[in-house]
mmCIF file of C-alpha atoms in Angstrom:
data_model
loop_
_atom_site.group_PDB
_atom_site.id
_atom_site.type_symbol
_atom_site.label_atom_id
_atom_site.label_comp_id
_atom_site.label_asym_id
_atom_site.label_seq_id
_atom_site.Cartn_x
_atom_site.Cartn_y
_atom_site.Cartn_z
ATOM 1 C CA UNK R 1 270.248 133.078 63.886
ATOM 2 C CA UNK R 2 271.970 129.670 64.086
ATOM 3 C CA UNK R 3 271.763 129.236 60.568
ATOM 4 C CA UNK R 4 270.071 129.923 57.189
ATOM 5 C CA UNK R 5 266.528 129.590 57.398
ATOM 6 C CA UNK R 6 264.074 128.065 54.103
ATOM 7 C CA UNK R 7 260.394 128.686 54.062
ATOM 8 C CA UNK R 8 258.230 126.853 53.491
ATOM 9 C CA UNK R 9 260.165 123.492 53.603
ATOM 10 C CA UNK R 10 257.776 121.906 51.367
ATOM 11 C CA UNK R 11 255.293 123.534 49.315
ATOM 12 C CA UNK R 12 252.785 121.927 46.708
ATOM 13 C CA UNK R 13 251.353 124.122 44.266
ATOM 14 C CA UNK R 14 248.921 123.894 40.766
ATOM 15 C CA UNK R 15 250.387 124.687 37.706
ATOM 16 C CA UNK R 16 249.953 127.870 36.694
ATOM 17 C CA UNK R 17 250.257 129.753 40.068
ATOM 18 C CA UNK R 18 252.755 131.870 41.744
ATOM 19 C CA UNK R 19 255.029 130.912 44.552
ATOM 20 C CA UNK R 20 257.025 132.879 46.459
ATOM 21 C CA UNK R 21 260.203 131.374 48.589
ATOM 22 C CA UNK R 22 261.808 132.889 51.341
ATOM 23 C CA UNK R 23 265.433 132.771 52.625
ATOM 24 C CA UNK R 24 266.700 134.257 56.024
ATOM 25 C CA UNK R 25 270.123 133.989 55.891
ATOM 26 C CA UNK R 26 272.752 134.596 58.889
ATOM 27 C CA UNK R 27 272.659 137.582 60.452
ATOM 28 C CA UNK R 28 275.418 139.992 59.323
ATOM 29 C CA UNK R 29 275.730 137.798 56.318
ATOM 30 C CA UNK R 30 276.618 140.489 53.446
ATOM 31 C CA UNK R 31 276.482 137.631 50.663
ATOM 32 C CA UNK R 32 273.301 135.476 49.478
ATOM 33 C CA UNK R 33 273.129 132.916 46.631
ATOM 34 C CA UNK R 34 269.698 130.839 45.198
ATOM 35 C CA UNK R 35 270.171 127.317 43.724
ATOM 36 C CA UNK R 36 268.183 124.541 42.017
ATOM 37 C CA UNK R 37 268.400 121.281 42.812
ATOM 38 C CA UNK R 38 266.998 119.004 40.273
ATOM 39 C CA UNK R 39 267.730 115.525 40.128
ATOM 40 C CA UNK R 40 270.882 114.344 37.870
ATOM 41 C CA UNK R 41 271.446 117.873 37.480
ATOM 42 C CA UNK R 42 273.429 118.815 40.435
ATOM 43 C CA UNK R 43 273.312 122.499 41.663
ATOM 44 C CA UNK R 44 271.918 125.101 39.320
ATOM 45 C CA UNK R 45 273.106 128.638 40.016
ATOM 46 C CA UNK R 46 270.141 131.275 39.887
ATOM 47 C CA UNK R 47 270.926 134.415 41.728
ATOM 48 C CA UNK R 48 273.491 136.409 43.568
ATOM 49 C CA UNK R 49 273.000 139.349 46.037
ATOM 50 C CA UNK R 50 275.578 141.397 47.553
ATOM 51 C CA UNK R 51 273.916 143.522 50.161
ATOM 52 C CA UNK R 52 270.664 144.152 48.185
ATOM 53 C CA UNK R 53 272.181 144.123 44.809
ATOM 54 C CA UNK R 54 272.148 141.019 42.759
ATOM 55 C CA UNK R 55 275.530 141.645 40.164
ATOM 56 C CA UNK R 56 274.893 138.471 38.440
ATOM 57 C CA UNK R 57 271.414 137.521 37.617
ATOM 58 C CA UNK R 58 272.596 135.574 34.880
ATOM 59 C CA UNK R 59 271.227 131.929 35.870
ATOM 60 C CA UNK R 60 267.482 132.864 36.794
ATOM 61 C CA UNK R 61 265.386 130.341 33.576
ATOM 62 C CA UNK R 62 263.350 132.568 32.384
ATOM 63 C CA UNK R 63 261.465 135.724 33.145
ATOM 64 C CA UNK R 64 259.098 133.854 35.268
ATOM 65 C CA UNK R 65 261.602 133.921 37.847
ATOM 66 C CA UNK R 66 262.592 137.226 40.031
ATOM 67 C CA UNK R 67 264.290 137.801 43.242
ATOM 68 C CA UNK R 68 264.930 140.727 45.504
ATOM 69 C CA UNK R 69 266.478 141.032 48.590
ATOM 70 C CA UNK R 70 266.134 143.640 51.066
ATOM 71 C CA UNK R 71 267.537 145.784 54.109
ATOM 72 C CA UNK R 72 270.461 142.938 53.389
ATOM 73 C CA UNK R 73 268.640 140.295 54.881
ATOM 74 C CA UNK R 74 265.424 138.322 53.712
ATOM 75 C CA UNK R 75 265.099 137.614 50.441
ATOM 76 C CA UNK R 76 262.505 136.007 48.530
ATOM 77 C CA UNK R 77 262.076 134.133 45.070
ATOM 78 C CA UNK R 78 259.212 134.338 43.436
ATOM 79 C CA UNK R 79 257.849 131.841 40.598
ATOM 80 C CA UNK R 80 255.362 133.479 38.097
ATOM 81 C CA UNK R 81 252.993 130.616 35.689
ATOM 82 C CA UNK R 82 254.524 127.790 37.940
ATOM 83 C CA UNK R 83 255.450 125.148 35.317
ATOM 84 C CA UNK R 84 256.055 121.447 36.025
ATOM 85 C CA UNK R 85 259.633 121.528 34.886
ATOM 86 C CA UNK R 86 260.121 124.104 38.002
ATOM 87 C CA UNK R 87 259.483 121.386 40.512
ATOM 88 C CA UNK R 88 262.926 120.915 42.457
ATOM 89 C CA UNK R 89 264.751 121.900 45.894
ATOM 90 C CA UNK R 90 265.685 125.252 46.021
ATOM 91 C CA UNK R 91 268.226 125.981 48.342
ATOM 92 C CA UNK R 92 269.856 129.354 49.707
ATOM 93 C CA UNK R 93 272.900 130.092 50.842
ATOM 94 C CA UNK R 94 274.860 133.305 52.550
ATOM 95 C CA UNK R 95 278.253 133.724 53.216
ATOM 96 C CA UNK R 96 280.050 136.935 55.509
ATOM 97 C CA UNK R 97 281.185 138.270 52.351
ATOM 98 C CA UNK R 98 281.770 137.460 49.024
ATOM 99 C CA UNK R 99 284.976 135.403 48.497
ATOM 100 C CA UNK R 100 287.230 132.487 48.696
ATOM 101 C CA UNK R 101 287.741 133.076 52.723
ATOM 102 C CA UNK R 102 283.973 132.885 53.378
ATOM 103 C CA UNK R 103 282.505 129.547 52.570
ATOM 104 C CA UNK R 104 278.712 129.354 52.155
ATOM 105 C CA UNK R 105 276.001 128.436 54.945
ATOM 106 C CA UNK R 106 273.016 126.191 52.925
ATOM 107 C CA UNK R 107 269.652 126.525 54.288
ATOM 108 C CA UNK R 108 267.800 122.993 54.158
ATOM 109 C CA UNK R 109 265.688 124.221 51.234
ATOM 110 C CA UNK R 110 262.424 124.558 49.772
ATOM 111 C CA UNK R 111 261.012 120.974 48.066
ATOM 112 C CA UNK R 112 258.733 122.649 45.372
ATOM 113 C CA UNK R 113 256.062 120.163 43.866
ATOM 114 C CA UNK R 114 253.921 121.499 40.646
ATOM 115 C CA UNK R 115 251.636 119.446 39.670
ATOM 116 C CA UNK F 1 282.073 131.036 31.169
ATOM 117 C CA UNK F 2 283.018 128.675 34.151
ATOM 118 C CA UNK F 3 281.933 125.039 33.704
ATOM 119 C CA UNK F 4 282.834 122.416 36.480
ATOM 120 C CA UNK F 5 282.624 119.020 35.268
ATOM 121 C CA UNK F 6 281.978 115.314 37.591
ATOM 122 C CA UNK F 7 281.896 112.655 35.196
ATOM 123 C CA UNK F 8 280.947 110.577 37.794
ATOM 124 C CA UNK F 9 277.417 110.450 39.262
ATOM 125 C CA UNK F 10 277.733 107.305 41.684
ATOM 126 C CA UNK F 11 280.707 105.929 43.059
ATOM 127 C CA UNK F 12 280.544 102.756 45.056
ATOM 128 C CA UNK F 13 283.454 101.500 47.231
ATOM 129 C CA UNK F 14 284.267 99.215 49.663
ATOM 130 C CA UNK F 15 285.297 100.096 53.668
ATOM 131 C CA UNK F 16 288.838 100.832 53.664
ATOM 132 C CA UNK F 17 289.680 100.887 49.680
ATOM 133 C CA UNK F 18 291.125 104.086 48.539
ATOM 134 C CA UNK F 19 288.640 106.214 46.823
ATOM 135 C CA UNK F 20 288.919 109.393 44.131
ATOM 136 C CA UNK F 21 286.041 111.750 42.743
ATOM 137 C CA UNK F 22 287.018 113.426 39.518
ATOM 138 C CA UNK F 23 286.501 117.025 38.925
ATOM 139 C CA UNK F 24 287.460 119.045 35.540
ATOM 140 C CA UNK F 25 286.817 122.790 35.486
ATOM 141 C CA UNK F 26 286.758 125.209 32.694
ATOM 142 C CA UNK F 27 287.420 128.718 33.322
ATOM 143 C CA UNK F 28 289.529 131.340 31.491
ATOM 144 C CA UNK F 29 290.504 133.027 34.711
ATOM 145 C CA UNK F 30 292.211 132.528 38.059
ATOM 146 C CA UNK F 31 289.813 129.549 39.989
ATOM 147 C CA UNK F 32 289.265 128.828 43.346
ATOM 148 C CA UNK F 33 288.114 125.114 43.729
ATOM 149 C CA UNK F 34 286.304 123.665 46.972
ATOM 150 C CA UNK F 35 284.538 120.326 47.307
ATOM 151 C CA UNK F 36 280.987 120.775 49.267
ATOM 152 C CA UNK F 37 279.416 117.554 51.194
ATOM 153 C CA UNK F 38 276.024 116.676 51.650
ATOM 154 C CA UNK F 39 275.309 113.201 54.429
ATOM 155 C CA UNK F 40 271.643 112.267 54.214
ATOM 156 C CA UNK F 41 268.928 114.733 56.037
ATOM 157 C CA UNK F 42 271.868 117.177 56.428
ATOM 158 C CA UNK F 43 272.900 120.552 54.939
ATOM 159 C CA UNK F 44 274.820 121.016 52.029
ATOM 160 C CA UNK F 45 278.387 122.068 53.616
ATOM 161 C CA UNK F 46 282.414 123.080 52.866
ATOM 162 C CA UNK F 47 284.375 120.009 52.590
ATOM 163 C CA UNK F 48 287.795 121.409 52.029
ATOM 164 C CA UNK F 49 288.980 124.052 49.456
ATOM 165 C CA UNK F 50 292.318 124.044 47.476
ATOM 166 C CA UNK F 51 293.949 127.483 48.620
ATOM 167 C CA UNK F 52 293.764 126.050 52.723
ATOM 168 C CA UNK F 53 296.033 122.908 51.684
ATOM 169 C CA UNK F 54 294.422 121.304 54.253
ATOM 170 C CA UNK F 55 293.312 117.098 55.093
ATOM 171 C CA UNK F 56 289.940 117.533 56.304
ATOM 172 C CA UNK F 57 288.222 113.766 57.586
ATOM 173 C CA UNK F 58 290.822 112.185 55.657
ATOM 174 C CA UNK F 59 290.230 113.808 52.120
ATOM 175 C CA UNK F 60 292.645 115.961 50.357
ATOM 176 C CA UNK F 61 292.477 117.794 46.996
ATOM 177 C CA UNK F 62 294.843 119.014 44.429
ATOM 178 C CA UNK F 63 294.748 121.206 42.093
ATOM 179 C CA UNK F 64 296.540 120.724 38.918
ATOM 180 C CA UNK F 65 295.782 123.854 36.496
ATOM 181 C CA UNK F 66 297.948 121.752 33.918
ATOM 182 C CA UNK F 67 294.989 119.287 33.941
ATOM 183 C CA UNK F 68 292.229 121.377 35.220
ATOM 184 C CA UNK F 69 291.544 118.969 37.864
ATOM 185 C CA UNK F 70 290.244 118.704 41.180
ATOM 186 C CA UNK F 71 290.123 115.467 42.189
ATOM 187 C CA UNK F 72 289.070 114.118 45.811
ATOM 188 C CA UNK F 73 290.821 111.616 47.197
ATOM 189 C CA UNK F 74 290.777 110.002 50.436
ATOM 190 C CA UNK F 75 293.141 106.595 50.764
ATOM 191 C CA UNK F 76 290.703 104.744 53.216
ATOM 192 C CA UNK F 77 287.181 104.866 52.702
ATOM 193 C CA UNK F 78 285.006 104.678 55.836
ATOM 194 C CA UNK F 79 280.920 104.187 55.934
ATOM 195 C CA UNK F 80 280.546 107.529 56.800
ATOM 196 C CA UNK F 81 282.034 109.152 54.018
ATOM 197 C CA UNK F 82 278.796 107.744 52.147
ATOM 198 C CA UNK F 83 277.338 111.008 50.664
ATOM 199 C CA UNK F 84 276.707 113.474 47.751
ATOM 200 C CA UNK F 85 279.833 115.607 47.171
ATOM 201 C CA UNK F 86 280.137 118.429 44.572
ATOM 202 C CA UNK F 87 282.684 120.396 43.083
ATOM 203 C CA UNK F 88 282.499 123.686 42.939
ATOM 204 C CA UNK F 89 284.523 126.175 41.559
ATOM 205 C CA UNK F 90 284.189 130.611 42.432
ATOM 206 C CA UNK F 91 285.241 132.785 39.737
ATOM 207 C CA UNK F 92 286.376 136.149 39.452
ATOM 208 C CA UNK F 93 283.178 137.715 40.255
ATOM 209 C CA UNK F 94 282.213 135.479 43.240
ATOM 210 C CA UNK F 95 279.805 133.344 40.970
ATOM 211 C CA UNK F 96 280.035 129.670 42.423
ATOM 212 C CA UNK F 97 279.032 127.149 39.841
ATOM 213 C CA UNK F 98 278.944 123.387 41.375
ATOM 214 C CA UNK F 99 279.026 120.611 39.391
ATOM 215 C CA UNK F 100 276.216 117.960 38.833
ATOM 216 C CA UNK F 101 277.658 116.195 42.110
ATOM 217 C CA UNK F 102 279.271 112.474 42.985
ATOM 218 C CA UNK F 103 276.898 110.030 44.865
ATOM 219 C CA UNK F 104 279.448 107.817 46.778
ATOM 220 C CA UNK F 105 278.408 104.516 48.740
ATOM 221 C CA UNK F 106 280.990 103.221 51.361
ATOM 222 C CA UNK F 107 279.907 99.734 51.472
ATOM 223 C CA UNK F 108 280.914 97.432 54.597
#
């Protein structure tokens, strides 16, 4: 594709319920990261895939929060018990391969509202 | 643990001034640095990063391991360099933490 692809841009949901966030990143991209983007807090690392393995899963909050990734493509985040305190941007991002020498492609991100 | 650090959160400068965005890192290892852009309604996207050397739009970036420091600097600001910019930093085991970003106006 011509570039990382977010769904749904925007997505408005009760507290309590689950949400699930999809990234399609760039075709033959081997490397995918998730971020937060709260305000005043800048970009909050949450998950890295390689292929369909994620090596560092260190940054997810809490065990609300899961990812998976599959056939080295899609991948999807998925918010369990939505809390208010989850409501931010979260953006995606895939590179050719992990590294210095492959800068990262941002998708334009999922706006997440709990309210 | 790798920690970037932009003590800055707006910067506001006039067209044509010189103008610098700080950026400390912590990191026990060997770093590689990059500064990411952001203009309004667009993608998050590479700026520059320290092992290319290079002048991209104007802006270069140093880094000094002495200081751990990777300060932007660009020696004539023009409007549309107005955006958010954020540090970033890729450790050892292709983590890339990004710091809490610079918000810089280029006023007219």
């Amino acid at each position: 594709g011509a570039g990382v692809s977010q769904s749904p841009s925007n997505k408005v949901t009760e507290k309590g319920k689950d949400v699930e966030l999809r990234c399609d990143p760039i075709s033959g991209h081997t490397a995918l990261y998730w971020y937060r983007q709260s305000l005043g807090q800048g970009l909050e690392f949450l998950i890295y895939f390689q292929g369909n393995s994620a090596p560092d899963k260190s940054g997810l909050p809490s065990d609300r929060f899961s990812a998976e990734r599959t056939g080295g493509s899609v991948s999807t985040l998925t918010i369990q018990r939505t809390q208010q305190e989850d409501s931010a941007v979260y953006l995606c991002a895939s590179s050719l391969e992990s590294g210095s020498d492959s800068p990262l492609h941002f998708g334009n991100g999922t706006r997440l509202t709990v309210t | 643990a790798q920690r970037v650090t932009q003590p800055e959160k707006l910067l506001s400068v006039f067209k044509g001034a010189p103008v610098e965005l700080k950026c400390n890192y912590s990191y026990s290892g060997s770093p590689e640095l990059f500064w990411y852009v952001q203009y309004s309604r667009q993608r998050l996207q590479l700026l520059l990063r320290h092992i290319s050397r290079e002048s991209i739009k104007g802006f270069t970036a140093d880094l000094n391991k002495g200081e751990t420091s990777f300060h932007l600097k660009k020696p004539f600001a023009q409007e549309e360099d107005s955006a958010m910019y954020y540090c970033a930093l890729l450790s050892n085991d292709y983590k890339l933490s990004f710091g809490a970003g610079t918000t810089v106006t280029v006023r007219a």
